[in-house]
Short mmCIF file of C-alpha atoms in Angstrom, two decimals:
data_model
loop_
_atom_site.label_atom_id
_atom_site.label_comp_id
_atom_site.label_asym_id
_atom_site.label_seq_id
_atom_site.Cartn_x
_atom_site.Cartn_y
_atom_site.Cartn_z
CA MET A 1246 0.00 0.00 0.00
CA ALA A 1247 1.34 3.47 -0.88
CA GLU A 1248 2.30 5.78 1.97
CA ALA A 1249 1.89 9.55 2.23
CA LEU A 1250 3.71 11.80 4.68
CA ILE A 1251 1.77 14.40 6.64
CA PHE A 1252 4.35 16.93 7.78
CA ILE A 1253 3.46 19.12 10.77
CA GLY A 1254 5.28 21.46 13.12
CA CYS A 1255 4.32 23.74 15.97
CA PRO A 1256 0.77 22.87 17.16
CA GLN A 1257 -0.05 26.42 18.26
CA ILE A 1258 -3.01 26.86 15.86
CA PRO A 1259 -6.10 24.82 16.86
CA VAL A 1260 -7.05 23.68 13.34
CA GLN A 1261 -3.84 21.72 12.84
CA ALA A 1262 -4.69 18.45 14.66
CA PRO A 1263 -8.20 18.18 13.15
CA LEU A 1264 -6.76 18.79 9.67
CA VAL A 1265 -4.25 15.97 10.21
CA LEU A 1266 -7.07 13.55 11.09
CA TYR A 1267 -9.20 14.79 8.20
CA ILE A 1268 -6.35 14.27 5.71
CA ALA A 1269 -5.47 10.87 7.24
CA ASP A 1270 -9.10 9.77 6.92
CA PHE A 1271 -9.17 10.87 3.27
CA LEU A 1272 -5.93 8.99 2.53
CA LYS A 1273 -7.07 5.78 4.24
CA ASP A 1274 -10.31 5.81 2.25
CA ALA A 1275 -8.19 6.15 -0.89
CA GLY A 1276 -6.04 3.17 0.11
CA VAL A 1277 -3.02 5.27 1.11
CA THR A 1278 -1.34 4.82 4.52
CA PRO A 1279 -0.81 8.14 6.32
CA VAL A 1280 2.47 8.65 8.18
CA VAL A 1281 2.69 11.72 10.43
CA ALA A 1282 6.04 13.46 10.92
CA ALA A 1283 5.82 15.84 13.86
CA ASN A 1284 7.65 17.38 16.76
CA PRO A 1285 6.76 15.82 20.14
CA SER A 1286 4.03 18.28 21.19
CA ALA A 1287 2.24 18.19 17.82
CA LYS A 1288 2.45 14.39 17.79
CA GLN A 1289 0.98 14.20 21.30
CA LEU A 1290 -2.03 16.34 20.27
CA VAL A 1291 -2.80 14.10 17.30
CA ARG A 1292 -2.29 10.95 19.38
CA THR A 1293 -4.65 12.26 22.05
CA SER A 1294 -7.27 12.96 19.39
CA ASP A 1295 -6.87 9.47 17.91
CA PRO A 1296 -5.92 7.27 20.88
CA LYS A 1297 -6.69 3.96 19.19
CA GLY A 1298 -4.78 4.88 16.03
CA TYR A 1299 -7.91 4.65 13.92
CA TYR A 1300 -6.72 7.41 11.59
CA VAL A 1301 -2.95 7.47 12.15
CA SER A 1302 -0.94 4.44 13.16
CA GLU A 1303 2.55 5.55 12.21
CA TYR A 1304 4.42 8.55 13.55
CA ARG A 1305 7.93 9.80 12.89
CA ASP A 1306 10.14 12.44 14.44
CA LEU A 1307 10.20 15.60 12.30
CA ASP A 1308 13.97 16.23 12.33
CA ARG A 1309 14.82 12.57 11.85
CA THR A 1310 12.45 12.49 8.86
CA VAL A 1311 14.23 15.46 7.25
CA ASN A 1312 17.58 13.70 7.77
CA ASP A 1313 16.25 10.39 6.43
CA LEU A 1314 14.73 12.07 3.36
CA ALA A 1315 18.04 13.86 2.73
CA ASP A 1316 20.00 10.60 3.12
CA GLY A 1317 17.58 8.68 0.89
CA LYS A 1318 16.68 6.29 3.73
CA VAL A 1319 12.97 6.99 3.28
CA SER A 1320 10.88 8.37 0.45
CA TYR A 1321 7.21 9.20 0.02
CA PRO A 1322 5.42 9.76 -3.29
CA LEU A 1323 3.18 12.35 -1.59
CA ILE A 1324 4.05 14.86 1.15
CA ILE A 1325 1.32 17.04 2.61
CA SER A 1326 2.69 19.84 4.77
CA LEU A 1327 0.68 21.98 7.18
CA ILE A 1328 2.29 25.40 7.54
CA HIS A 1329 1.43 28.40 9.71
CA ASN A 1330 4.81 29.99 10.46
CA ASP A 1331 8.21 30.71 8.95
CA ALA A 1332 9.71 27.58 10.52
CA GLY A 1333 7.02 25.43 8.90
CA LEU A 1334 7.86 27.01 5.56
CA ALA A 1335 11.57 26.32 6.15
CA TYR A 1336 10.92 22.65 6.97
CA THR A 1337 8.69 22.25 3.92
CA ALA A 1338 11.14 23.96 1.56
CA THR A 1339 13.78 21.58 2.88
CA ALA A 1340 11.59 18.51 2.36
CA ALA A 1341 10.84 19.68 -1.18
CA ALA A 1342 14.54 20.18 -1.91
CA VAL A 1343 15.72 16.83 -0.53
CA SER A 1344 12.80 14.86 -1.95
CA PRO A 1345 12.28 16.31 -5.44
CA ALA A 1346 10.40 13.26 -6.74
CA SER A 1347 7.61 13.68 -4.18
CA THR A 1348 4.37 15.43 -5.00
CA MET A 1349 4.19 18.32 -2.51
CA ILE A 1350 0.97 19.77 -1.18
CA SER A 1351 1.30 22.77 1.13
CA VAL A 1352 -1.66 23.76 3.29
CA PHE A 1353 -1.21 27.28 4.68
CA PHE A 1354 -3.35 28.38 7.61
CA GLY A 1355 -3.26 30.80 10.52
CA GLU A 1356 -3.26 34.58 10.30
CA HIS A 1357 -0.21 34.74 7.98
CA ALA A 1358 -1.47 32.07 5.55
CA TYR A 1359 -1.49 34.24 2.44
CA ASP A 1360 1.87 35.93 3.12
CA LEU A 1361 3.55 32.60 3.77
CA SER A 1362 2.07 31.00 0.66
CA GLU A 1363 3.47 33.85 -1.45
CA GLU A 1364 6.94 33.16 -0.05
CA ALA A 1365 6.82 29.47 -0.99
CA GLU A 1366 8.92 29.12 -4.13
CA TYR A 1367 9.34 25.33 -4.24
CA PRO A 1368 7.24 23.28 -6.69
CA GLY A 1369 3.92 21.77 -5.70
CA GLU A 1370 0.30 22.54 -5.02
CA LYS A 1371 -0.47 25.29 -2.50
CA ILE A 1372 -3.74 26.10 -0.80
CA ALA A 1373 -4.23 28.81 1.81
CA ALA A 1374 -6.88 30.17 4.16
CA PRO A 1375 -6.25 32.45 7.15
CA MET A 1376 -8.14 30.23 9.57
CA THR A 1377 -7.28 29.46 13.17
CA HIS A 1378 -10.37 27.83 14.73
CA ASN A 1379 -12.69 27.06 11.82
CA THR A 1380 -11.56 24.48 9.27
CA ARG A 1381 -14.49 25.05 6.93
CA PRO A 1382 -12.82 27.66 4.61
CA ILE A 1383 -10.22 25.21 3.37
CA LEU A 1384 -12.03 21.87 3.22
CA ALA A 1385 -13.45 22.16 -0.31
CA ASN A 1386 -10.04 23.10 -1.74
CA LEU A 1387 -8.34 20.44 0.33
CA ASP A 1388 -10.70 17.73 -0.94
CA GLU A 1389 -10.12 18.80 -4.52
CA VAL A 1390 -6.32 18.75 -4.20
CA LEU A 1391 -6.26 15.44 -2.31
CA GLU A 1392 -8.51 13.77 -4.88
CA TRP A 1393 -6.07 14.76 -7.61
CA ALA A 1394 -2.99 13.84 -5.55
CA VAL A 1395 -4.02 10.31 -4.61
CA LEU A 1396 -4.69 9.57 -8.28
CA LYS A 1397 -1.15 10.68 -9.09
CA ILE A 1398 0.68 8.34 -6.70
CA MET B 62 20.22 18.07 18.05
CA GLY B 63 22.30 16.18 20.58
CA CYS B 64 25.56 16.76 18.75
CA LEU B 65 25.31 20.53 19.05
CA GLU B 66 25.05 20.21 22.81
CA ASN B 67 28.48 18.56 22.87
CA LEU B 68 30.07 21.49 21.07
CA ASN B 69 30.94 25.00 22.10
CA TYR B 70 28.19 27.20 20.65
CA GLU B 71 26.64 30.60 21.16
CA ILE B 72 23.20 31.88 20.13
CA LEU B 73 23.61 35.11 18.14
CA ALA B 74 19.93 35.71 17.27
CA LYS B 75 16.67 33.92 17.91
CA ASN B 76 13.13 33.74 16.56
CA CYS B 77 14.22 35.11 13.17
CA SER B 78 12.57 34.72 9.81
CA PHE B 79 14.75 32.96 7.29
CA LYS B 80 15.26 36.17 5.33
CA GLU B 81 16.61 37.86 8.46
CA THR B 82 19.15 35.09 9.01
CA ARG B 83 20.71 35.75 5.61
CA ASP B 84 21.14 39.41 6.52
CA ILE B 85 22.67 38.51 9.89
CA VAL B 86 25.15 36.08 8.31
CA LYS B 87 26.04 38.74 5.74
CA ARG B 88 26.59 41.38 8.44
CA MET B 89 28.74 39.10 10.57
CA CYS B 90 30.88 37.27 8.02
CA LYS B 91 33.03 38.26 5.07
CA GLU B 92 33.57 34.59 4.19
CA ARG B 93 30.19 33.12 3.27
CA TYR B 94 28.93 30.03 1.49
CA GLU B 95 25.62 28.83 0.11
CA ILE B 96 24.68 25.31 1.14
CA PRO B 97 21.73 23.18 -0.01
CA PRO B 98 18.87 22.23 2.36
CA GLY B 99 19.74 19.00 4.15
CA PHE B 100 23.51 19.79 4.18
CA LYS B 101 24.89 18.17 7.35
CA ILE B 102 26.14 20.49 10.07
CA VAL B 103 26.93 18.95 13.46
CA GLY B 104 25.42 15.75 12.12
CA LYS B 105 22.02 17.22 11.36
CA GLY B 106 20.50 18.20 8.02
CA VAL B 107 20.14 21.98 7.87
CA VAL B 108 16.53 23.13 7.56
CA GLY B 109 15.93 26.28 5.57
CA ILE B 110 14.52 28.22 2.67
CA PRO B 111 17.03 28.38 -0.19
CA PRO B 112 19.39 30.09 -0.60
CA ILE B 113 20.79 29.04 2.79
CA HIS B 114 23.87 31.04 3.72
CA VAL B 115 26.45 30.14 6.36
CA GLY B 116 29.54 32.13 7.27
CA ILE B 117 32.92 31.73 8.90
CA ARG B 118 34.00 34.25 11.51
CA GLU B 119 37.30 33.87 13.34
CA GLU B 120 37.39 30.17 12.39
CA LYS B 121 33.96 29.55 13.88
CA LEU B 122 30.87 28.66 11.86
CA VAL B 123 27.88 31.03 11.76
CA CYS B 124 24.85 29.00 10.72
CA THR B 125 21.12 28.60 11.24
CA TYR B 126 19.17 26.20 13.36
CA THR B 127 15.38 26.02 12.95
CA LYS B 128 12.94 24.75 15.57
CA PRO B 129 9.25 24.28 14.69
CA CYS B 130 7.87 26.40 17.53
CA HIS B 131 10.69 28.90 18.02
CA GLY B 132 11.60 29.95 14.51
CA THR B 133 15.15 30.12 13.32
CA PHE B 134 18.24 30.77 15.45
CA VAL B 135 21.57 32.03 14.20
CA ILE B 136 24.32 30.24 16.08
CA LEU B 137 28.10 30.42 16.30
CA VAL B 138 29.60 26.92 16.49
CA ASP B 139 33.17 25.90 17.17
CA SER B 140 33.40 22.93 14.81
CA PRO B 141 36.54 22.73 12.60
CA GLU B 142 35.16 19.59 10.85
CA ASP B 143 32.02 21.40 9.72
CA ILE B 144 34.03 24.43 8.58
CA GLU B 145 36.16 22.10 6.46
CA GLN B 146 33.03 20.54 4.89
CA VAL B 147 31.48 23.96 4.21
CA ARG B 148 34.67 25.26 2.56
CA LYS B 149 34.95 22.06 0.53
CA ASN B 150 31.34 21.63 -0.58
CA GLY B 151 29.64 25.01 -0.16
CA LYS B 152 29.30 27.54 -2.96
CA PRO B 153 31.17 30.78 -2.13
CA VAL B 154 28.90 33.83 -1.82
CA LYS B 155 30.34 37.10 -3.10
#
């Protein structure tokens, strides 16, 4: 079964964990195994929301994943990155550079969503909505992009 | 980043945007190099938005270190091995 990497950083914005579960659910329905790469606090929030691992059963450390992608130890045909700050953009730009064969989807959210999306110069699909508590503004676009992406891998 | 903890390092700036780090490296170092994302410094792939610049100041390395919740730090690291790698494999910045 194909795997897709969901790449997340700082969990400061409330919509992040629900978006991870939403994307994981979409991927599982499409027959793709979601793997979440996160820092410890972001991972803990997703794990607490999905204690039985119904949506996400595999987690990886964020920095180790960057190293392993750079060293060619792991590869994913699809990487979906959730970004709401400059550090998230830096991590995603790095993943895009060290894993050029992957299809990249960047989901920008939080109050700086549009500014950050304009700074993203790496290849891939980008969607943005300045949301913090309400996921609704991005779901239609997210569905559309995911439907296209899972057909590609 | 366990390896960094074993080295002599100093934090020069914290919570920077990546653009700001390039300006800081430029201000602090005459000898500068561009490195690709994932380039290993103190055993860890460097995270950043290209072009990533590092510098050498008084035979110490000025480079960036990004944390998901705290933005990007500019640090000064005493690591002759990394300086050698940067000089060998980095692209000089004029």
